[in-house]
mmCIF file of C-alpha atoms in Angstrom:
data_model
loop_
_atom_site.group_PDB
_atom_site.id
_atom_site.type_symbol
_atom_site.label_atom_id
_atom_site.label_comp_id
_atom_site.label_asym_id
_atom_site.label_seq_id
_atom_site.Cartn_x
_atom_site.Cartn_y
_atom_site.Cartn_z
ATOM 1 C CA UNK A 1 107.114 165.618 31.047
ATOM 2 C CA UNK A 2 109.952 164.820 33.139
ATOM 3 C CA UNK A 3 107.868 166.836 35.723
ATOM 4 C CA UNK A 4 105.154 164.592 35.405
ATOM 5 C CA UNK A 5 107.703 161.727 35.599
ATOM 6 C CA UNK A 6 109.002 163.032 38.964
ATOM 7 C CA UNK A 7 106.377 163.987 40.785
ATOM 8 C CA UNK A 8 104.839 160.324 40.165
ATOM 9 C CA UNK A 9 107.820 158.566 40.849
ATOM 10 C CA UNK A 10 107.875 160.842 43.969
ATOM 11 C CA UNK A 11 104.159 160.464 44.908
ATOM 12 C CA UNK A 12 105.199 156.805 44.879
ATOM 13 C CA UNK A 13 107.979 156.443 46.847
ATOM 14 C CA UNK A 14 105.711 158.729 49.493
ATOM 15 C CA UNK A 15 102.859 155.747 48.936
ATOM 16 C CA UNK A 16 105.507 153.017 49.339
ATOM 17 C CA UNK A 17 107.222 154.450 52.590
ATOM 18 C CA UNK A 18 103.571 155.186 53.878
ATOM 19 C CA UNK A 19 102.584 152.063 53.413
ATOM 20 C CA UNK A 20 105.649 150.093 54.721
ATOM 21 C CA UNK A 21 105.264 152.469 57.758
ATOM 22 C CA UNK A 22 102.013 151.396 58.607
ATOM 23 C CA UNK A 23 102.706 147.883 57.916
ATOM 24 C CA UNK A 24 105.505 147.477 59.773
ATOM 25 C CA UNK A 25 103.381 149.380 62.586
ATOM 26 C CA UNK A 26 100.628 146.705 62.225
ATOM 27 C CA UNK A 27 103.135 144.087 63.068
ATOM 28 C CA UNK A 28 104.499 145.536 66.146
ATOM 29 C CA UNK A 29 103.081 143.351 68.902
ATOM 30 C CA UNK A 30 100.730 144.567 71.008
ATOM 31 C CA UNK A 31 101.830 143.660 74.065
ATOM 32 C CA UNK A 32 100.038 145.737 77.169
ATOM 33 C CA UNK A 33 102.900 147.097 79.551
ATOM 34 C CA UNK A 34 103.615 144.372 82.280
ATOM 35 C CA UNK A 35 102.219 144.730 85.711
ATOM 36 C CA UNK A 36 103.774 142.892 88.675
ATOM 37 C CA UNK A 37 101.245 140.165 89.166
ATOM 38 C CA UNK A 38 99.658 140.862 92.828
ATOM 39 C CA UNK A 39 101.083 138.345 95.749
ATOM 40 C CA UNK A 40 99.008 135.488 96.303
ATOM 41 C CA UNK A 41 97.224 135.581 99.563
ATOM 42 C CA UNK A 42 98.773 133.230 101.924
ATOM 43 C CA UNK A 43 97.420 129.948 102.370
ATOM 44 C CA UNK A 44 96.241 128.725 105.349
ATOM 45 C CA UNK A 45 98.112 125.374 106.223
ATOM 46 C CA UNK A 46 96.067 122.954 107.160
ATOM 47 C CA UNK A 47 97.215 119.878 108.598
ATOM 48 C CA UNK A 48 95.754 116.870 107.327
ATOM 49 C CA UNK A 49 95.567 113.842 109.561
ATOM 50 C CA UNK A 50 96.524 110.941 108.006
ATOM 51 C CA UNK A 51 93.772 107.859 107.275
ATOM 52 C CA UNK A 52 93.335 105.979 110.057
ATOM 53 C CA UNK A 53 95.243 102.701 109.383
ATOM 54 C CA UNK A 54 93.081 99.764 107.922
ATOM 55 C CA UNK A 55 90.914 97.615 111.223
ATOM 56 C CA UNK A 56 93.293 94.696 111.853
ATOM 57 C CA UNK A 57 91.788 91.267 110.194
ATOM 58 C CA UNK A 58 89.955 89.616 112.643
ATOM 59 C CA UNK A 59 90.557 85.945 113.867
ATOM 60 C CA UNK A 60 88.028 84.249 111.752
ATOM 61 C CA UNK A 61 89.705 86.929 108.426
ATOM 62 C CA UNK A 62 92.927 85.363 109.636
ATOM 63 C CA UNK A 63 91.998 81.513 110.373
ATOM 64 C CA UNK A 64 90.026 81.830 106.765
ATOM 65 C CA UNK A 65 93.155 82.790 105.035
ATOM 66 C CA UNK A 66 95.108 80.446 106.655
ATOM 67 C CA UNK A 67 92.297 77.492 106.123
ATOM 68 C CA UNK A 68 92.327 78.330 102.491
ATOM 69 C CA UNK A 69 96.193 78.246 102.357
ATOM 70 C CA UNK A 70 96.503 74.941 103.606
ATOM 71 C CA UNK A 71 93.463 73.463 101.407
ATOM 72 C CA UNK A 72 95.193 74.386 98.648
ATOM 73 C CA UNK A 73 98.430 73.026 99.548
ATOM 74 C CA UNK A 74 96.707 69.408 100.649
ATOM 75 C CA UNK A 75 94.818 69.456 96.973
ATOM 76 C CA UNK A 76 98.655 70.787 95.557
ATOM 77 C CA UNK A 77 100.436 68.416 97.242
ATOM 78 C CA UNK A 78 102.844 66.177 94.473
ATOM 79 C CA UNK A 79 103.288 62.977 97.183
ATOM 80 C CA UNK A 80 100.800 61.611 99.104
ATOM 81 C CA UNK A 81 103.528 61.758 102.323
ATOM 82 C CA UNK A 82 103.169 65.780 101.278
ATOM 83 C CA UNK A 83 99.811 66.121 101.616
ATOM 84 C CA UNK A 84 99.574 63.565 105.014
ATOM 85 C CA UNK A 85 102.286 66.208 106.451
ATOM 86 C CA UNK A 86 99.703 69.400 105.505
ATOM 87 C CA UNK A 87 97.136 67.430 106.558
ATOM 88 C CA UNK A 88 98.798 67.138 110.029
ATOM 89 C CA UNK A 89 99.831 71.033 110.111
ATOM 90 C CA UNK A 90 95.990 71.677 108.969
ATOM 91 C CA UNK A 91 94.500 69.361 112.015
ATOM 92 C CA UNK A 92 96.475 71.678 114.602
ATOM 93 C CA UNK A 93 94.189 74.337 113.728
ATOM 94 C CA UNK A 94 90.878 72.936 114.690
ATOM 95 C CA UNK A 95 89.761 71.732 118.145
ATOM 96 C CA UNK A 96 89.597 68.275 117.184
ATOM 97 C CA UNK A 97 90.065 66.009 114.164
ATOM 98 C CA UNK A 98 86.601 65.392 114.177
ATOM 99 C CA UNK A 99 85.157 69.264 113.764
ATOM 100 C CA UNK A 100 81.782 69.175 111.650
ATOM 101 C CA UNK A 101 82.310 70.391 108.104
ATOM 102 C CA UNK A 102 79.183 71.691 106.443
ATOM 103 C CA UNK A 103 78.964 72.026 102.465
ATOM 104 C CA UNK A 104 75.754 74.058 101.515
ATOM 105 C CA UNK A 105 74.776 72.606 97.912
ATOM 106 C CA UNK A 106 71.718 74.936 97.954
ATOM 107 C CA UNK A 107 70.390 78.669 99.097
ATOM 108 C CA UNK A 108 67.721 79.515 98.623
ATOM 109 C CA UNK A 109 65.491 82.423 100.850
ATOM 110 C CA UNK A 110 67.734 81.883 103.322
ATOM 111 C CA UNK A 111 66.972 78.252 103.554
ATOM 112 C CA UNK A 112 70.590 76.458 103.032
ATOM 113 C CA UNK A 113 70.768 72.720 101.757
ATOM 114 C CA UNK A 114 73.738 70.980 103.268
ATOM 115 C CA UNK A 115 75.385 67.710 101.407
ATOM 116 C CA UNK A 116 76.553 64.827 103.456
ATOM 117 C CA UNK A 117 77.943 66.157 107.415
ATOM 118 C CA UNK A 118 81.608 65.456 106.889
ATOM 119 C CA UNK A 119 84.684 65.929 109.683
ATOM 120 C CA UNK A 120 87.481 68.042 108.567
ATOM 121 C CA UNK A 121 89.936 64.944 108.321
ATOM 122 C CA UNK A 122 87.194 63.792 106.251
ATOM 123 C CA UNK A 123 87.242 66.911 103.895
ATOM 124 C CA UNK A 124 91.309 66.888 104.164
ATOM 125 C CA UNK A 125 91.638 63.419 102.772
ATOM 126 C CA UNK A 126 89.312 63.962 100.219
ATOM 127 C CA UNK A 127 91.367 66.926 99.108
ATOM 128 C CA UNK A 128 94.061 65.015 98.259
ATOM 129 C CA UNK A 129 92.597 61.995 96.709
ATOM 130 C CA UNK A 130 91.172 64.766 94.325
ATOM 131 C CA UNK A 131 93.595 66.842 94.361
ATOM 132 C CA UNK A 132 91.382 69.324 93.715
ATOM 133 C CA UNK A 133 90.128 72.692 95.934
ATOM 134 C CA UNK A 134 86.553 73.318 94.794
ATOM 135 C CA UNK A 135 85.131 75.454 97.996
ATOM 136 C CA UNK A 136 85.727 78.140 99.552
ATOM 137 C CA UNK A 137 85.017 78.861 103.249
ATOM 138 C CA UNK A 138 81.660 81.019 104.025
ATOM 139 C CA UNK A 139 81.415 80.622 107.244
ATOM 140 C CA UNK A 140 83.738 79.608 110.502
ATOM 141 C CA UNK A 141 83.480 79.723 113.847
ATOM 142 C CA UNK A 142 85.942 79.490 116.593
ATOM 143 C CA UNK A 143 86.416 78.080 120.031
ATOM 144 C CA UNK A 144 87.494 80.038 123.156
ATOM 145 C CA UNK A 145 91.399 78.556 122.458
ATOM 146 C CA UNK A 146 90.671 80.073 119.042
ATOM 147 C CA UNK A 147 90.753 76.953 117.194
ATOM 148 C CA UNK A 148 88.229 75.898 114.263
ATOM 149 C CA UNK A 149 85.008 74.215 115.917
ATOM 150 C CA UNK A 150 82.666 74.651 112.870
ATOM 151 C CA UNK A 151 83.576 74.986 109.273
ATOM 152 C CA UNK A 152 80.387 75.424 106.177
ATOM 153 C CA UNK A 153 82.288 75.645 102.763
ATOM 154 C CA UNK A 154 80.612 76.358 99.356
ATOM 155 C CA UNK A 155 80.934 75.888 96.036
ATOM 156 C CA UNK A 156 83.427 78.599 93.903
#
């Protein structure tokens, strides 16, 4: 009987060790043997031109955002000796103080509906008797000098 005893004991330390073996064999990682990565081929530079810088405004971009400037300031204005000043500084940019200034009302199929012909220090005063800036300029077109001889505003 002790035999017995023995050669089961034994015939289980033999399964234990064969079975720790092959676990601890299972959790070896299996990590393939490391190859030296290849060199990346060389890259061709290539020289990028910068963008081209942005077109410089044009006149009328540039009387437009001064024009729109100064309307606002008239209409802003907290005195009325403010706005009369502005007013001034505004007239210097048009050919004369009595440059036509067209409001279209109405488009429609290219057909444009114009209120009242005003002058610009027509449309000037009214801006600050209002005090309020309710156009915006569509169109503008400029003498030789590069002053304002037409004006058409519309509503915003």
């Amino acid at each position: 009987m002790r035999e017995k005893l023995i050669t089961l004991t034994f015939k289980r330390a033999l399964l234990i060790v064969g079975v720790s073996i092959i676990a601890l064999g299972a959790c070896k990682s299996k990590k393939k043997a490391v190859q030296p990565e290849p060199e990346p081929a060389p890259v061709e530079r290539v020289e990028e031109t910068p963008p081209p810088p942005p077109p410089a405004p044009s006149a009328e971009e540039v009387a437009v955002e001064k024009l729109e400037s100064a309307f606002n300031t008239v209409a802003g204005s907290s005195s009325p000796s403010m706005a009369n000043q502005s007013i001034e500084q505004t007239l210097a940019m048009f050919s004369n103080q009595d440059t036509p200034v067209l409001i279209v009302i109405h488009e429609e199929n290219g057909i444009k509906d114009y209120d009242e012909p005003t002058t610009i220090r027509k449309y000037l005063e009214y801006l600050k008797d209002t005090k309020k800036n309710l156009n915006f300029i569509s169109d503008i077109r400029l003498d030789a000098n590069g002053k304002v001889s037409e004006l058409e505003l519309r509503r915003k």
